[in-house]
mmCIF file of C-alpha atoms in Angstrom:
data_model
loop_
_atom_site.group_PDB
_atom_site.id
_atom_site.type_symbol
_atom_site.label_atom_id
_atom_site.label_comp_id
_atom_site.label_asym_id
_atom_site.label_seq_id
_atom_site.Cartn_x
_atom_site.Cartn_y
_atom_site.Cartn_z
ATOM 1 C CA MET A 650 34.833 -14.156 24.214
ATOM 2 C CA ALA A 651 31.621 -15.108 22.197
ATOM 3 C CA SER A 652 28.035 -15.333 24.643
ATOM 4 C CA ILE A 653 26.590 -17.370 22.836
ATOM 5 C CA ALA A 654 27.842 -21.136 22.391
ATOM 6 C CA LEU A 655 25.891 -22.824 19.459
ATOM 7 C CA GLU A 656 25.752 -26.542 18.908
ATOM 8 C CA VAL A 657 29.441 -28.034 19.329
ATOM 9 C CA GLN A 658 30.246 -30.266 16.014
ATOM 10 C CA THR A 659 31.406 -33.856 16.317
ATOM 11 C CA GLU A 660 32.456 -36.250 13.131
ATOM 12 C CA ARG A 661 31.583 -39.059 15.530
ATOM 13 C CA VAL A 662 28.191 -40.851 13.819
ATOM 14 C CA ALA A 663 25.807 -43.250 15.095
ATOM 15 C CA SER A 664 26.312 -46.578 14.791
ATOM 16 C CA THR A 665 23.240 -48.260 15.306
ATOM 17 C CA THR A 666 20.050 -47.708 17.040
ATOM 18 C CA LEU A 667 18.412 -48.999 20.371
ATOM 19 C CA ASP A 668 15.976 -51.442 19.226
ATOM 20 C CA ARG A 669 18.874 -53.332 17.420
ATOM 21 C CA ILE A 670 20.824 -53.523 20.907
ATOM 22 C CA LEU A 671 18.382 -54.557 23.367
ATOM 23 C CA PRO A 672 16.795 -57.728 24.299
ATOM 24 C CA SER A 673 13.674 -58.595 22.646
ATOM 25 C CA GLY A 674 10.497 -57.797 24.098
ATOM 26 C CA ARG A 675 9.532 -55.403 27.781
ATOM 27 C CA GLN A 676 12.622 -54.748 29.449
ATOM 28 C CA ARG A 677 12.346 -53.538 33.431
ATOM 29 C CA VAL A 678 13.570 -50.261 34.558
ATOM 30 C CA ASP A 679 13.096 -47.695 38.135
ATOM 31 C CA GLY A 680 13.682 -44.796 36.397
ATOM 32 C CA LEU A 681 13.683 -42.476 33.092
ATOM 33 C CA TYR A 682 15.937 -39.458 32.094
ATOM 34 C CA ALA A 683 15.034 -37.413 29.520
ATOM 35 C CA HIS A 684 17.705 -34.599 27.949
ATOM 36 C CA ILE A 685 16.157 -31.299 26.766
ATOM 37 C CA PRO A 686 19.573 -29.494 24.934
ATOM 38 C CA PHE A 687 17.928 -26.146 24.983
ATOM 39 C CA CYS A 688 19.530 -22.868 26.750
ATOM 40 C CA PHE A 689 19.288 -19.663 26.173
ATOM 41 C CA HIS A 690 23.304 -19.070 27.022
ATOM 42 C CA LYS A 691 26.453 -21.700 27.809
ATOM 43 C CA CYS A 692 27.439 -21.834 31.007
ATOM 44 C CA HIS A 693 31.134 -21.594 30.866
ATOM 45 C CA TYR A 694 31.524 -24.522 33.234
ATOM 46 C CA CYS A 695 29.216 -26.808 31.948
ATOM 47 C CA ASP A 696 29.994 -30.386 30.156
ATOM 48 C CA PHE A 697 26.434 -31.327 29.293
ATOM 49 C CA TYR A 698 25.093 -31.275 25.635
ATOM 50 C CA SER A 699 23.300 -28.009 25.344
ATOM 51 C CA PHE A 700 23.417 -25.140 23.191
ATOM 52 C CA VAL A 701 21.837 -21.903 22.201
ATOM 53 C CA ASP A 702 19.073 -22.790 19.407
ATOM 54 C CA ALA A 703 19.318 -20.203 16.415
ATOM 55 C CA ASP A 704 17.549 -22.211 14.215
ATOM 56 C CA ASP A 705 14.581 -22.528 16.648
ATOM 57 C CA ARG A 706 14.046 -26.533 16.466
ATOM 58 C CA GLN A 707 11.523 -26.830 19.294
ATOM 59 C CA GLU A 708 8.865 -27.583 17.592
ATOM 60 C CA VAL A 709 10.808 -30.527 15.820
ATOM 61 C CA PHE A 710 12.800 -31.528 18.770
ATOM 62 C CA VAL A 711 9.465 -32.378 20.621
ATOM 63 C CA ALA A 712 7.356 -33.969 17.591
ATOM 64 C CA ARG A 713 10.553 -36.634 17.346
ATOM 65 C CA LEU A 714 10.687 -36.863 21.095
ATOM 66 C CA GLU A 715 7.462 -38.270 21.190
ATOM 67 C CA HIS A 716 8.155 -40.560 18.635
ATOM 68 C CA GLU A 717 10.848 -41.892 20.692
ATOM 69 C CA VAL A 718 8.640 -41.918 24.145
ATOM 70 C CA ALA A 719 6.039 -44.363 22.064
ATOM 71 C CA PHE A 720 9.103 -46.640 21.659
ATOM 72 C CA ALA A 721 10.333 -46.742 25.228
ATOM 73 C CA ARG A 722 6.363 -46.742 25.851
ATOM 74 C CA GLU A 723 6.375 -50.376 24.032
ATOM 75 C CA ARG A 724 9.134 -51.421 25.312
ATOM 76 C CA ILE A 725 9.393 -50.591 29.250
ATOM 77 C CA GLU A 726 8.171 -53.135 31.435
ATOM 78 C CA GLY A 727 5.686 -52.068 34.411
ATOM 79 C CA PRO A 728 5.136 -48.811 36.097
ATOM 80 C CA LEU A 729 8.241 -46.066 36.382
ATOM 81 C CA ARG A 730 9.355 -45.046 39.919
ATOM 82 C CA THR A 731 11.110 -41.902 39.002
ATOM 83 C CA ILE A 732 11.569 -39.986 35.916
ATOM 84 C CA PHE A 733 14.260 -36.734 35.498
ATOM 85 C CA VAL A 734 13.891 -34.093 33.053
ATOM 86 C CA GLY A 735 17.238 -32.498 32.765
ATOM 87 C CA GLY A 736 19.409 -30.487 30.329
ATOM 88 C CA GLY A 737 20.227 -28.130 28.991
ATOM 89 C CA THR A 738 16.774 -26.036 30.538
ATOM 90 C CA PRO A 739 13.933 -28.257 30.199
ATOM 91 C CA THR A 740 11.967 -25.038 30.959
ATOM 92 C CA LEU A 741 12.867 -22.947 28.397
ATOM 93 C CA LEU A 742 10.713 -24.829 26.232
ATOM 94 C CA ARG A 743 7.641 -22.665 25.047
ATOM 95 C CA PRO A 744 4.808 -23.464 27.859
ATOM 96 C CA PRO A 745 2.783 -25.567 25.059
ATOM 97 C CA LEU A 746 5.919 -27.590 23.983
ATOM 98 C CA LEU A 747 6.941 -28.198 27.723
ATOM 99 C CA ALA A 748 3.024 -29.235 27.900
ATOM 100 C CA ARG A 749 3.633 -31.698 24.913
ATOM 101 C CA THR A 750 6.347 -33.289 26.209
ATOM 102 C CA LEU A 751 5.562 -33.923 29.872
ATOM 103 C CA ARG A 752 1.952 -35.130 28.265
ATOM 104 C CA ALA A 753 4.258 -37.755 26.463
ATOM 105 C CA ILE A 754 6.458 -38.731 29.129
ATOM 106 C CA ALA A 755 3.573 -38.945 31.349
ATOM 107 C CA SER A 756 1.909 -41.722 28.524
ATOM 108 C CA ILE A 757 4.407 -44.146 30.377
ATOM 109 C CA PRO A 758 2.798 -45.448 33.710
ATOM 110 C CA ARG A 759 3.905 -44.975 37.124
ATOM 111 C CA ILE A 760 3.756 -46.096 40.557
ATOM 112 C CA SER A 761 1.913 -44.258 42.947
ATOM 113 C CA GLY A 762 4.216 -41.561 44.904
ATOM 114 C CA TYR A 763 6.616 -41.868 41.943
ATOM 115 C CA GLU A 764 9.062 -39.133 41.698
ATOM 116 C CA TRP A 765 9.232 -36.360 39.060
ATOM 117 C CA THR A 766 11.728 -33.907 38.808
ATOM 118 C CA VAL A 767 12.520 -31.377 36.321
ATOM 119 C CA GLU A 768 15.246 -28.817 36.520
ATOM 120 C CA ALA A 769 14.992 -25.171 36.098
ATOM 121 C CA ASN A 770 16.757 -22.141 35.499
ATOM 122 C CA PRO A 771 15.258 -19.653 37.552
ATOM 123 C CA GLU A 772 14.952 -16.734 35.040
ATOM 124 C CA THR A 773 12.692 -19.352 32.954
ATOM 125 C CA VAL A 774 9.992 -20.118 35.887
ATOM 126 C CA THR A 775 6.628 -17.998 35.765
ATOM 127 C CA ALA A 776 3.334 -19.025 36.756
ATOM 128 C CA GLU A 777 2.380 -20.600 33.453
ATOM 129 C CA VAL A 778 5.574 -22.734 33.763
ATOM 130 C CA ALA A 779 4.668 -23.266 37.050
ATOM 131 C CA ALA A 780 1.381 -24.368 36.401
ATOM 132 C CA THR A 781 2.373 -26.199 33.517
ATOM 133 C CA LEU A 782 4.469 -28.538 35.577
ATOM 134 C CA VAL A 783 2.070 -29.360 38.038
ATOM 135 C CA ALA A 784 -0.632 -30.138 35.456
ATOM 136 C CA ALA A 785 1.385 -33.105 34.260
ATOM 137 C CA GLY A 786 2.373 -34.473 37.095
ATOM 138 C CA VAL A 787 5.540 -32.987 38.052
ATOM 139 C CA ASN A 788 6.256 -32.851 42.030
ATOM 140 C CA ARG A 789 9.989 -32.102 42.533
ATOM 141 C CA VAL A 790 11.670 -29.388 40.570
ATOM 142 C CA SER A 791 15.934 -28.879 40.475
ATOM 143 C CA VAL A 792 16.591 -24.959 40.385
ATOM 144 C CA GLY A 793 20.103 -24.247 39.299
ATOM 145 C CA ALA A 794 20.848 -21.112 41.603
ATOM 146 C CA GLN A 795 24.928 -22.238 41.463
ATOM 147 C CA SER A 796 25.724 -19.024 44.069
ATOM 148 C CA PHE A 797 24.154 -16.381 45.304
ATOM 149 C CA GLU A 798 27.156 -13.280 44.562
ATOM 150 C CA ALA A 799 26.434 -11.791 41.555
ATOM 151 C CA ALA A 800 30.263 -11.504 41.000
ATOM 152 C CA HIS A 801 30.790 -15.399 41.108
ATOM 153 C CA LEU A 802 27.460 -16.225 38.633
ATOM 154 C CA LYS A 803 29.511 -13.827 36.423
ATOM 155 C CA ARG A 804 32.874 -15.850 36.801
ATOM 156 C CA LEU A 805 30.610 -18.914 35.669
ATOM 157 C CA GLU A 806 29.298 -17.014 32.779
ATOM 158 C CA ARG A 807 25.768 -18.274 34.812
ATOM 159 C CA TRP A 808 22.937 -16.175 33.120
ATOM 160 C CA HIS A 809 20.713 -15.076 36.050
ATOM 161 C CA ASP A 810 19.714 -12.668 38.361
ATOM 162 C CA VAL A 811 20.046 -13.510 41.533
ATOM 163 C CA SER A 812 16.641 -12.511 42.947
ATOM 164 C CA SER A 813 14.948 -14.875 40.753
ATOM 165 C CA VAL A 814 15.981 -17.870 42.387
ATOM 166 C CA ALA A 815 13.531 -16.873 45.400
ATOM 167 C CA ARG A 816 11.030 -15.521 43.037
ATOM 168 C CA ALA A 817 11.002 -19.030 41.235
ATOM 169 C CA VAL A 818 10.785 -20.826 44.292
ATOM 170 C CA GLY A 819 7.650 -18.521 45.493
ATOM 171 C CA GLU A 820 6.073 -19.395 41.744
ATOM 172 C CA LEU A 821 6.582 -22.795 42.286
ATOM 173 C CA ARG A 822 5.101 -23.342 45.578
ATOM 174 C CA LYS A 823 2.515 -21.316 44.483
ATOM 175 C CA ALA A 824 1.851 -23.604 42.072
ATOM 176 C CA GLY A 825 1.578 -26.570 44.750
ATOM 177 C CA ILE A 826 5.320 -28.001 44.236
ATOM 178 C CA GLN A 827 6.631 -29.493 47.700
ATOM 179 C CA ASN A 828 9.563 -30.973 47.017
ATOM 180 C CA LEU A 829 12.145 -28.030 45.928
ATOM 181 C CA ASN A 830 16.624 -28.563 45.109
ATOM 182 C CA LEU A 831 18.879 -26.140 44.581
ATOM 183 C CA ASP A 832 22.392 -26.504 43.051
ATOM 184 C CA LEU A 833 24.716 -24.906 44.787
ATOM 185 C CA ILE A 834 28.626 -24.736 43.263
ATOM 186 C CA PHE A 835 31.536 -24.028 45.777
ATOM 187 C CA GLY A 836 35.350 -23.548 44.448
ATOM 188 C CA ILE A 837 34.741 -20.839 42.369
ATOM 189 C CA PRO A 838 37.365 -18.503 41.473
ATOM 190 C CA GLY A 839 37.916 -15.702 44.114
ATOM 191 C CA GLN A 840 35.491 -17.145 46.480
ATOM 192 C CA THR A 841 36.220 -17.441 49.808
ATOM 193 C CA ALA A 842 34.684 -19.708 52.472
ATOM 194 C CA ALA A 843 32.314 -17.242 54.068
ATOM 195 C CA ASP A 844 31.002 -16.568 50.486
ATOM 196 C CA ALA A 845 30.037 -20.438 50.079
ATOM 197 C CA GLN A 846 28.444 -20.429 53.649
ATOM 198 C CA ARG A 847 26.641 -17.462 53.035
ATOM 199 C CA ASP A 848 25.215 -19.143 49.829
ATOM 200 C CA VAL A 849 24.023 -21.930 52.295
ATOM 201 C CA GLU A 850 22.728 -19.817 54.037
ATOM 202 C CA ARG A 851 20.601 -17.475 51.866
ATOM 203 C CA ALA A 852 19.555 -21.240 50.565
ATOM 204 C CA LEU A 853 18.432 -22.318 53.606
ATOM 205 C CA ASP A 854 16.447 -18.885 54.382
ATOM 206 C CA ILE A 855 14.513 -19.523 50.636
ATOM 207 C CA GLY A 856 13.153 -22.874 52.470
ATOM 208 C CA ILE A 857 13.653 -25.993 50.279
ATOM 209 C CA GLU A 858 13.545 -29.623 50.856
ATOM 210 C CA HIS A 859 16.610 -30.554 49.008
ATOM 211 C CA LEU A 860 20.343 -29.489 48.741
ATOM 212 C CA SER A 861 23.085 -30.122 46.498
ATOM 213 C CA ALA A 862 26.424 -28.538 46.424
ATOM 214 C CA TYR A 863 28.947 -29.244 44.245
ATOM 215 C CA GLY A 864 33.256 -28.410 43.421
ATOM 216 C CA LEU A 865 33.397 -26.577 40.714
ATOM 217 C CA THR A 866 35.491 -29.473 38.206
ATOM 218 C CA TYR A 867 37.195 -28.316 35.214
ATOM 219 C CA GLU A 868 35.689 -30.408 32.647
ATOM 220 C CA PRO A 869 37.711 -30.757 29.344
ATOM 221 C CA ASN A 870 37.030 -28.851 26.188
ATOM 222 C CA THR A 871 34.596 -26.115 28.351
ATOM 223 C CA ALA A 872 35.228 -22.186 28.119
ATOM 224 C CA MET A 873 35.804 -22.744 31.909
ATOM 225 C CA THR A 874 39.006 -24.788 31.824
ATOM 226 C CA LYS A 875 40.227 -22.869 28.509
ATOM 227 C CA ARG A 876 40.052 -20.217 30.577
ATOM 228 C CA LEU A 877 41.986 -21.697 33.498
ATOM 229 C CA LYS A 878 44.586 -22.320 30.848
ATOM 230 C CA ARG A 879 44.762 -19.009 29.492
ATOM 231 C CA GLY A 880 45.590 -17.606 32.911
ATOM 232 C CA ASP A 881 42.235 -15.434 33.491
ATOM 233 C CA PHE A 882 41.838 -16.449 37.009
ATOM 234 C CA GLU A 883 43.692 -18.520 39.860
ATOM 235 C CA PRO A 884 41.594 -21.765 40.774
ATOM 236 C CA ALA A 885 40.348 -22.121 44.298
ATOM 237 C CA SER A 886 43.345 -24.377 46.494
ATOM 238 C CA ASP A 887 42.520 -27.679 47.370
ATOM 239 C CA GLU A 888 42.671 -26.711 51.493
ATOM 240 C CA LEU A 889 40.012 -23.876 50.356
ATOM 241 C CA GLU A 890 37.560 -26.324 49.025
ATOM 242 C CA ALA A 891 38.236 -28.746 51.645
ATOM 243 C CA ALA A 892 37.320 -25.714 54.219
ATOM 244 C CA MET A 893 34.326 -24.821 52.365
ATOM 245 C CA TYR A 894 33.073 -28.194 52.096
ATOM 246 C CA GLU A 895 33.936 -29.087 56.043
ATOM 247 C CA SER A 896 31.625 -25.529 56.158
ATOM 248 C CA ILE A 897 29.098 -26.756 54.302
ATOM 249 C CA ARG A 898 28.257 -30.201 56.066
ATOM 250 C CA ALA A 899 28.070 -28.879 59.371
ATOM 251 C CA LEU A 900 26.157 -25.749 58.323
ATOM 252 C CA LEU A 901 23.245 -28.247 56.708
ATOM 253 C CA ALA A 902 23.676 -30.898 59.859
ATOM 254 C CA HIS A 903 22.830 -28.118 62.015
ATOM 255 C CA ALA A 904 19.855 -27.039 60.064
ATOM 256 C CA GLY A 905 18.407 -30.092 60.058
ATOM 257 C CA PHE A 906 19.751 -31.762 56.759
ATOM 258 C CA GLU A 907 21.088 -35.706 56.496
ATOM 259 C CA GLN A 908 23.648 -36.194 54.208
ATOM 260 C CA TYR A 909 22.744 -38.865 52.164
ATOM 261 C CA GLU A 910 25.835 -38.517 49.611
ATOM 262 C CA ILE A 911 28.925 -37.016 49.058
ATOM 263 C CA SER A 912 27.382 -34.101 47.280
ATOM 264 C CA ASN A 913 23.349 -34.146 48.148
ATOM 265 C CA TRP A 914 21.322 -33.490 51.445
ATOM 266 C CA SER A 915 18.171 -33.317 52.095
ATOM 267 C CA LYS A 916 15.572 -32.727 55.025
ATOM 268 C CA PRO A 917 13.983 -36.296 56.368
ATOM 269 C CA SER A 918 11.862 -38.270 53.288
ATOM 270 C CA PHE A 919 13.184 -35.993 50.878
ATOM 271 C CA ALA A 920 16.112 -37.330 49.255
ATOM 272 C CA CYS A 921 16.302 -37.729 45.310
ATOM 273 C CA GLN A 922 15.369 -40.702 44.661
ATOM 274 C CA HIS A 923 16.117 -40.871 40.863
ATOM 275 C CA ASN A 924 19.871 -40.085 41.678
ATOM 276 C CA LEU A 925 19.549 -42.868 43.932
ATOM 277 C CA THR A 926 18.713 -45.319 41.152
ATOM 278 C CA TYR A 927 22.005 -44.167 39.304
ATOM 279 C CA TRP A 928 24.084 -44.672 42.919
ATOM 280 C CA ARG A 929 22.428 -48.043 43.793
ATOM 281 C CA ASN A 930 23.375 -48.878 39.241
ATOM 282 C CA ARG A 931 19.854 -49.676 38.953
ATOM 283 C CA PRO A 932 18.673 -49.541 35.132
ATOM 284 C CA TRP A 933 16.860 -46.715 33.876
ATOM 285 C CA TRP A 934 15.749 -45.603 30.175
ATOM 286 C CA ALA A 935 16.866 -42.766 28.636
ATOM 287 C CA LEU A 936 15.264 -40.168 26.300
ATOM 288 C CA GLY A 937 16.696 -37.316 24.150
ATOM 289 C CA PRO A 938 19.832 -36.649 22.525
ATOM 290 C CA SER A 939 23.128 -37.424 24.426
ATOM 291 C CA ALA A 940 20.880 -39.018 27.455
ATOM 292 C CA SER A 941 22.657 -42.096 28.584
ATOM 293 C CA GLY A 942 20.564 -45.555 29.908
ATOM 294 C CA PHE A 943 21.065 -48.375 31.191
ATOM 295 C CA VAL A 944 18.582 -51.042 30.409
ATOM 296 C CA ALA A 945 19.172 -55.098 30.658
ATOM 297 C CA GLY A 946 23.113 -54.804 31.738
ATOM 298 C CA HIS A 947 23.347 -52.097 28.306
ATOM 299 C CA ARG A 948 24.893 -48.848 28.950
ATOM 300 C CA PHE A 949 24.134 -46.909 25.876
ATOM 301 C CA LYS A 950 24.577 -42.759 24.961
ATOM 302 C CA ILE A 951 22.349 -41.892 22.416
ATOM 303 C CA VAL A 952 23.855 -39.477 19.961
ATOM 304 C CA PRO A 953 24.961 -35.953 21.201
ATOM 305 C CA ARG A 954 23.874 -33.871 18.036
ATOM 306 C CA LEU A 955 20.359 -32.667 17.639
ATOM 307 C CA SER A 956 20.521 -32.738 13.914
ATOM 308 C CA ASP A 957 21.488 -36.272 14.070
ATOM 309 C CA TRP A 958 18.982 -37.490 16.432
ATOM 310 C CA LEU A 959 16.118 -35.547 14.596
ATOM 311 C CA ALA A 960 17.742 -37.200 11.371
ATOM 312 C CA ARG A 961 18.446 -40.858 12.248
ATOM 313 C CA GLY A 962 16.131 -43.440 13.893
ATOM 314 C CA GLY A 963 12.706 -44.997 13.216
ATOM 315 C CA ASP A 964 10.219 -42.180 13.695
ATOM 316 C CA ALA A 965 6.802 -44.260 12.593
ATOM 317 C CA PRO A 966 4.472 -43.111 14.606
ATOM 318 C CA ASP A 967 2.609 -46.280 15.262
ATOM 319 C CA GLY A 968 5.644 -46.898 17.921
ATOM 320 C CA GLY A 969 8.326 -45.968 16.032
ATOM 321 C CA GLY A 970 11.237 -43.917 16.863
ATOM 322 C CA ALA A 971 14.544 -45.999 17.956
ATOM 323 C CA PRO A 972 16.913 -43.591 19.009
ATOM 324 C CA PRO A 973 20.414 -43.548 17.939
ATOM 325 C CA ILE A 974 22.958 -44.661 19.537
ATOM 326 C CA LEU A 975 27.093 -43.976 19.699
ATOM 327 C CA ASP A 976 28.711 -45.615 22.485
ATOM 328 C CA HIS A 977 27.216 -49.087 23.315
ATOM 329 C CA GLU A 978 28.717 -51.263 26.260
ATOM 330 C CA PRO A 979 26.937 -55.036 26.446
ATOM 331 C CA PRO A 980 26.695 -56.260 29.742
ATOM 332 C CA ASP A 981 30.013 -57.714 31.653
ATOM 333 C CA GLU A 982 30.087 -58.901 34.973
ATOM 334 C CA ALA A 983 33.966 -56.923 35.709
ATOM 335 C CA ARG A 984 32.226 -53.495 34.533
ATOM 336 C CA HIS A 985 29.179 -53.781 36.430
ATOM 337 C CA VAL A 986 31.241 -54.683 39.713
ATOM 338 C CA SER A 987 33.234 -51.677 39.264
ATOM 339 C CA GLU A 988 30.291 -49.232 38.354
ATOM 340 C CA ALA A 989 28.760 -50.684 41.648
ATOM 341 C CA LEU A 990 31.443 -50.061 43.914
ATOM 342 C CA MET A 991 32.409 -46.657 42.520
ATOM 343 C CA LEU A 992 28.655 -45.275 42.692
ATOM 344 C CA GLY A 993 27.858 -47.117 45.833
ATOM 345 C CA LEU A 994 30.748 -46.274 47.796
ATOM 346 C CA ARG A 995 29.483 -42.262 47.530
ATOM 347 C CA ILE A 996 26.347 -43.083 49.600
ATOM 348 C CA VAL A 997 26.340 -42.191 52.785
ATOM 349 C CA GLY A 998 23.179 -43.663 53.416
ATOM 350 C CA GLY A 999 20.674 -42.408 56.478
ATOM 351 C CA LYS A 1000 17.240 -42.481 56.869
ATOM 352 C CA SER A 1001 16.364 -40.059 54.399
ATOM 353 C CA SER A 1002 17.411 -42.152 51.601
ATOM 354 C CA GLY A 1003 16.528 -44.992 53.222
ATOM 355 C CA GLU A 1004 19.575 -46.774 51.694
ATOM 356 C CA ALA A 1005 22.385 -48.333 53.535
ATOM 357 C CA ALA A 1006 25.907 -46.636 53.605
ATOM 358 C CA GLY A 1007 28.537 -47.809 50.667
ATOM 359 C CA ILE A 1008 28.513 -50.932 49.633
ATOM 360 C CA SER A 1009 27.870 -54.966 51.256
ATOM 361 C CA ALA A 1010 30.330 -57.391 52.178
ATOM 362 C CA GLU A 1011 29.279 -59.582 49.260
ATOM 363 C CA LEU A 1012 30.019 -56.783 46.762
ATOM 364 C CA GLU A 1013 33.224 -55.983 48.513
ATOM 365 C CA ALA A 1014 34.621 -59.608 48.089
ATOM 366 C CA LEU A 1015 33.484 -60.007 44.367
ATOM 367 C CA ALA A 1016 35.015 -56.860 43.705
ATOM 368 C CA VAL A 1017 38.394 -58.214 45.269
ATOM 369 C CA ARG A 1018 38.227 -61.372 43.305
ATOM 370 C CA LEU A 1019 37.409 -59.818 40.384
ATOM 371 C CA ARG A 1020 40.468 -57.664 41.017
ATOM 372 C CA PRO A 1021 42.804 -58.637 43.987
ATOM 373 C CA SER A 1022 45.261 -55.760 43.827
ATOM 374 C CA ARG A 1023 41.639 -53.695 45.202
ATOM 375 C CA GLU A 1024 42.032 -55.733 48.352
ATOM 376 C CA VAL A 1025 45.493 -53.678 49.216
ATOM 377 C CA ALA A 1026 44.171 -50.625 48.374
ATOM 378 C CA ILE A 1027 40.656 -51.004 50.780
ATOM 379 C CA ALA A 1028 43.482 -51.971 53.434
ATOM 380 C CA HIS A 1029 45.359 -48.947 53.216
ATOM 381 C CA ALA A 1030 42.669 -46.407 53.141
ATOM 382 C CA LEU A 1031 41.168 -48.122 55.955
ATOM 383 C CA GLU A 1032 44.015 -47.520 57.972
ATOM 384 C CA ARG A 1033 44.192 -44.317 56.781
ATOM 385 C CA GLY A 1034 40.643 -43.457 57.855
ATOM 386 C CA ILE A 1035 39.312 -42.605 54.020
ATOM 387 C CA LEU A 1036 37.429 -45.720 54.024
ATOM 388 C CA ALA A 1037 35.111 -47.065 57.118
ATOM 389 C CA ARG A 1038 33.595 -50.541 58.061
ATOM 390 C CA GLU A 1039 30.255 -50.100 59.378
ATOM 391 C CA GLY A 1040 27.612 -53.008 60.404
ATOM 392 C CA GLY A 1041 29.579 -55.234 58.054
ATOM 393 C CA ARG A 1042 29.517 -52.752 54.855
ATOM 394 C CA LEU A 1043 32.495 -50.866 53.441
ATOM 395 C CA ARG A 1044 31.858 -46.942 53.666
ATOM 396 C CA LEU A 1045 33.554 -43.744 53.070
ATOM 397 C CA GLY A 1046 35.242 -42.126 56.276
ATOM 398 C CA ASP A 1047 35.354 -38.718 56.964
ATOM 399 C CA ARG A 1048 38.241 -38.091 55.336
ATOM 400 C CA GLY A 1049 36.889 -40.409 52.523
ATOM 401 C CA MET A 1050 34.102 -37.205 51.609
ATOM 402 C CA LEU A 1051 37.350 -35.456 50.548
ATOM 403 C CA VAL A 1052 39.427 -37.447 48.591
ATOM 404 C CA ALA A 1053 36.563 -39.353 47.322
ATOM 405 C CA ASP A 1054 37.205 -39.000 43.409
ATOM 406 C CA GLY A 1055 40.902 -40.343 43.855
ATOM 407 C CA LEU A 1056 40.099 -42.864 46.167
ATOM 408 C CA LEU A 1057 37.381 -44.276 43.229
ATOM 409 C CA ALA A 1058 39.892 -43.774 40.336
ATOM 410 C CA GLU A 1059 42.238 -46.301 42.386
ATOM 411 C CA LEU A 1060 39.697 -49.384 43.442
ATOM 412 C CA VAL A 1061 38.146 -48.845 39.561
#
């Protein structure tokens, strides 16, 4: 199997540009997401738009992104609360180009006490990269550990040395980053419940403020799913994944981490505010190829192909740079309520996030009015302990944590 995944070809083309779908004037958003698609290897489970750039288009990418930032800066009203730079591997950008990218984003005003996260592969974190992040104003870094067992990383086709995680965290700490997240994956084929627990223990030993733990998902058209269909390995059973998840929850609770979302835990006051923007269905701006945004009730996706993104849209240095849009959903009350229901129920709440769990009685009533069949589904889920009521709000019960995807699909 080829070890280098090149840019995925697609015949879908952009139908318009962002300036043509949004209302005129400045728009209020809480956050901003920027997508950097470059990777030095395509992990087999990943379905995000990313690729190994054999043509070395980093510099032209950054120049194009600067124009897109200029377009955003002229249309965003008020300061941002959160910024998230993901990928791909943002820290794969050469340090001068990384600095240019962050400097451009930093030109958009932010509130005092903002949160600015950048994702990083541990192999890419050097003292220079860490210093570049801090100099730009980045104050939170999310490091993709996935596992601390080399065999499980190999199964995922994840390219980093296990020891690089602690080294990367050390470099970030020395540079001044005080808010660090590690991503872990459980349910990896061949992984035991004890393996998953050891991964969490090693993450805690390194010393972090936040941990995200996701069950392995076999997304369509990924190399991992193709290998599964070929019979290269057996997936973890539902029972084993459930046991892993419960042990992770118990271990993190014992360590003083509060669960505030199905797959996310943090120390007090360290919940990821940017992700809460998504889960509470608040508006955010999007930059870069394949990035999705939600502005003034409009959902949109920027074209997910670098060559199309580079070639289309306005590139005038005087504030042009409207990105080409592939998908657009205009404001729609029924869809908005469905999204708020689906996303809100993921929130466990608690002091760490400052958010109440689940959804309000008002949102529940509106969701039922728009689709009466939901009332029966909610009542059935309450009887089985999948949903619960607390303080007048509808939230997931303990059993609901294990079957949330099925429940949310039924409700939405």
